[in-house]
XYZ file of C-alpha atoms in Angstrom:
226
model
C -57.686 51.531 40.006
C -57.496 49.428 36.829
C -59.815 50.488 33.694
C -59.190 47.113 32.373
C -62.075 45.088 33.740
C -65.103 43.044 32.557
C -66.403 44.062 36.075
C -69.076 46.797 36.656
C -67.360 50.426 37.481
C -68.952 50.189 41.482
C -67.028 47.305 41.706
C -63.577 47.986 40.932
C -63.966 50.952 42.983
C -65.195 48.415 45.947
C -62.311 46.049 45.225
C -59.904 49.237 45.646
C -61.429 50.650 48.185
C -61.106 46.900 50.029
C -57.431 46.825 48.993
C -57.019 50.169 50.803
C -58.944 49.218 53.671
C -56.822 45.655 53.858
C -53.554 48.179 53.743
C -54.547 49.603 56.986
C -55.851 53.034 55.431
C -58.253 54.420 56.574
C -57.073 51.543 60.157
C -59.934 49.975 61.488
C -62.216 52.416 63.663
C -61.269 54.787 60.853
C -63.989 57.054 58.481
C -63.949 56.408 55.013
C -64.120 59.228 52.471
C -67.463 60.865 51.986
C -69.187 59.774 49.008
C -68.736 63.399 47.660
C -65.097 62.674 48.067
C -65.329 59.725 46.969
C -66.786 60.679 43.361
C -64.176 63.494 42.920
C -61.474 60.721 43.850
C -62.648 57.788 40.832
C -64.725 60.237 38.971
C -68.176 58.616 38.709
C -71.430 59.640 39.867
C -72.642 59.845 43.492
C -75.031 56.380 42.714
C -72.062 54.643 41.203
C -70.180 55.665 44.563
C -73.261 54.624 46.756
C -73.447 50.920 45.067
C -69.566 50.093 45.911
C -69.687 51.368 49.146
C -73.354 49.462 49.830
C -70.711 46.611 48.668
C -68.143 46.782 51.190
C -71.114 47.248 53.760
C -72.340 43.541 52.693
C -68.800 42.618 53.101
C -68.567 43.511 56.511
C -65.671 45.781 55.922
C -67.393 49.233 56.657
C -70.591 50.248 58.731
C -72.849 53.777 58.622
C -73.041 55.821 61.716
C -75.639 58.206 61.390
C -75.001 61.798 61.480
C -71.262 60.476 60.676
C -70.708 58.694 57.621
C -69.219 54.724 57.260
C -66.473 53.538 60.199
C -64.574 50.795 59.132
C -64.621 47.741 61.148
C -61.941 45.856 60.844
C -59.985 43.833 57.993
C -56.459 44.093 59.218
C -55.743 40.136 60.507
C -54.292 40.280 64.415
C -55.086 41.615 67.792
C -58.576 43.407 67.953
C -58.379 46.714 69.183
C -59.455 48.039 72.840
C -63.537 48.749 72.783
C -64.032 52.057 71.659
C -67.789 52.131 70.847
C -70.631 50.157 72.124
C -70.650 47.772 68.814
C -67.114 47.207 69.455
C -67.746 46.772 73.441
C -70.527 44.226 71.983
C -67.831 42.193 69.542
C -65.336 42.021 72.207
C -68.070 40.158 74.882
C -69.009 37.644 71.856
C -65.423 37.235 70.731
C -64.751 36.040 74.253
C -67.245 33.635 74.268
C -65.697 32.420 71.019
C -62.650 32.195 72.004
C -63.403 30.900 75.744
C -65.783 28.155 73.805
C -68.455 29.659 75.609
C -69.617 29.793 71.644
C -68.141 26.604 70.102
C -67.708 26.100 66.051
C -70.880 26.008 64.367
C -72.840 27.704 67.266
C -75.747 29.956 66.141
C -75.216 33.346 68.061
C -78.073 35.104 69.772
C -80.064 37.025 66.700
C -79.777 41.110 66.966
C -83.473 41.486 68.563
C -81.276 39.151 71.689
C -78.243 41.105 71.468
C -79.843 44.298 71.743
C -82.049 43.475 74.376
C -79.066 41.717 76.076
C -76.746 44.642 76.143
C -79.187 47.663 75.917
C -79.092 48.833 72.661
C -80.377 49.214 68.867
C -80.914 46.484 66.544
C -78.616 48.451 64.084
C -75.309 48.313 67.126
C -75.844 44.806 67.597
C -75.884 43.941 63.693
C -72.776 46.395 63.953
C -71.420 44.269 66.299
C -72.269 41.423 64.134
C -70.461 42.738 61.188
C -67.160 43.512 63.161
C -66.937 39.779 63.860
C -67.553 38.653 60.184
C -64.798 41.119 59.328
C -62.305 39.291 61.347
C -63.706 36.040 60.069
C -65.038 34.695 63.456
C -68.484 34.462 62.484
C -70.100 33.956 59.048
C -73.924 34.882 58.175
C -75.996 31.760 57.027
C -79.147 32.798 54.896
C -82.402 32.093 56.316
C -80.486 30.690 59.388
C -78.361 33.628 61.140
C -74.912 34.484 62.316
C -72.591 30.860 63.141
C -69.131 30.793 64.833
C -67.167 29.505 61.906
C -69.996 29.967 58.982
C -72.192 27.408 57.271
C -70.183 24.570 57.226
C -70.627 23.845 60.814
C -73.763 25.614 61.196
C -75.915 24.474 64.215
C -79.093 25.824 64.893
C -80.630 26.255 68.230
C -83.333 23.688 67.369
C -80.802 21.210 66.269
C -79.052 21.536 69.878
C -82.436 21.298 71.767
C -82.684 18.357 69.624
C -79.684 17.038 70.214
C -79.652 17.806 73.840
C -83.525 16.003 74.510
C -82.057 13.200 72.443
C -79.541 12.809 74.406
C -81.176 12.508 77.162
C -83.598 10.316 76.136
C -81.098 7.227 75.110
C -78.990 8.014 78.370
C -82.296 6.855 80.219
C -83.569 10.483 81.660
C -86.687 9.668 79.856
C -87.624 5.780 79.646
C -89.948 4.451 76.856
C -93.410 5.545 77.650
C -92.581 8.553 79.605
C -93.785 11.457 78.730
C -91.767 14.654 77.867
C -92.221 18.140 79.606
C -94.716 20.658 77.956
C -93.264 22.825 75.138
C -93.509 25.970 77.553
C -91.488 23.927 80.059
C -88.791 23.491 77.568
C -88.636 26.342 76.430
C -88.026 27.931 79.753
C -85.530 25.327 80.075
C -83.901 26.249 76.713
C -84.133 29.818 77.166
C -86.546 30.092 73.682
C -89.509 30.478 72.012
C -91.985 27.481 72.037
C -91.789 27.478 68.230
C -87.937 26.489 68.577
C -88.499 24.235 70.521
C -91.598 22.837 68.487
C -89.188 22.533 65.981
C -86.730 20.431 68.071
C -89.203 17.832 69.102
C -90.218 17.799 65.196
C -86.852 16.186 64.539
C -87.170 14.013 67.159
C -90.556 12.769 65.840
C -89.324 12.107 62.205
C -86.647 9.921 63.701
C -89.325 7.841 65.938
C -87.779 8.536 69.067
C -90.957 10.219 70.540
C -94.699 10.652 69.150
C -97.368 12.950 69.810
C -100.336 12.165 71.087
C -103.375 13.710 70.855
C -104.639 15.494 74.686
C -101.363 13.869 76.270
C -98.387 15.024 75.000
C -94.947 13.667 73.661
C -93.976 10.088 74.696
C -90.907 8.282 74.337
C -91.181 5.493 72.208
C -86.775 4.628 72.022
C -85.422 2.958 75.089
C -82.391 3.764 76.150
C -79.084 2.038 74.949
């Protein structure tokens, strides 16, 4: 590890510890060194070692297991390994609905409360999951937002495709002018969401004038269809 940098001590020792990682060692599915280890191998105090590995845990690169210590997830670029673990069983169903374009660019995945309830486990496996994906660069975390298939760029919310999708509908002629949308709590059965999402969603719609909301009656269409 270079002592030549203007970059804090917990840093370098990240940025090595990446480069190692990167170089297959320890592979992915591997245990990194304890931090005790750790602090005998750069010399530094336990803290020092706890703030660069807390690092490569926001990169995505490493993950705690409790009673364990941190597995690393995967950095090495090509074929994911068979499912080992139920985070990595969890990554391999998302990756092939990424890859199937189940889950198309810019798609917002289901958040971790979803996942877990979807596959029967913890918050923490699911954001495991989560952070296997990221690793391989599949998925990218938007702040405030959540996990998209390709990152921020492309990002698509769930409200913006309810949106999109009543929208649709509306200038295809589903829903003439005057009509009068289904309830939020239809919709969101529809939808497969909270009301508030889809609240959201017809929010959009509003600021654009293609329905309004009336007081005791409910959304009407106001845009005919082209």
């Amino acid at each position: 590890m270079s002592q030549h940098s203007e970059q804090p001590t917990y840093l370098r020792i990240a940025d090595d510890l990446r480069s190692q990682i990167q170089a297959g060692d320890p592979p992915p599915g591997g245990m990194l060194k304890s931090d005790a280890a750790l602090v005998r191998t750069y010399g530094v105090a336990r803290g020092t070692v706890r703030q660069a590995v807390a690092e490569l845990e926001r990169l995505g690169l490493v993950v705690s297991e409790m009673g364990k210590g941190r597995r690393v997830v995967g950095s090495v670029i090509g074929e994911p390994s068979p499912a080992s673990t139920r985070y990595e069983a969890i990554a391999a169903a998302l990756r092939e609905d990424i890859t199937s374009g189940e889950l198309k660019q810019g798609n917002q995945l289901p958040q971790e409360a979803a996942l877990a309830e979807r596959f029967e486990v913890s918050k923490g496996t699911a954001r495991q999951a989560l952070q296997l994906l990221a690793s391989e660069g599949l998925i990218a975390s938007v702040h405030g937002k959540g996990w998209f298939v390709g990152g921020g760029q492309t990002a698509l919310t769930r409200t913006d495709e309810i949106a999109h999708s009543i929208r649709k509908a509306i200038l295809a002629g589903d829903f003439p002018a005057s009509s009068r949308l289904p309830g939020e709590a239809t919709l969101a059965g529809q939808y497969g969401v909270a009301r508030v999402t889809v609240r959201r969603a017809l929010a959009i719609l509003e600021e654009e004038g293609i329905i309004v909301s009336k007081r005791g009656v409910g959304r009407i269409v106001t845009r005919s269809s082209r």
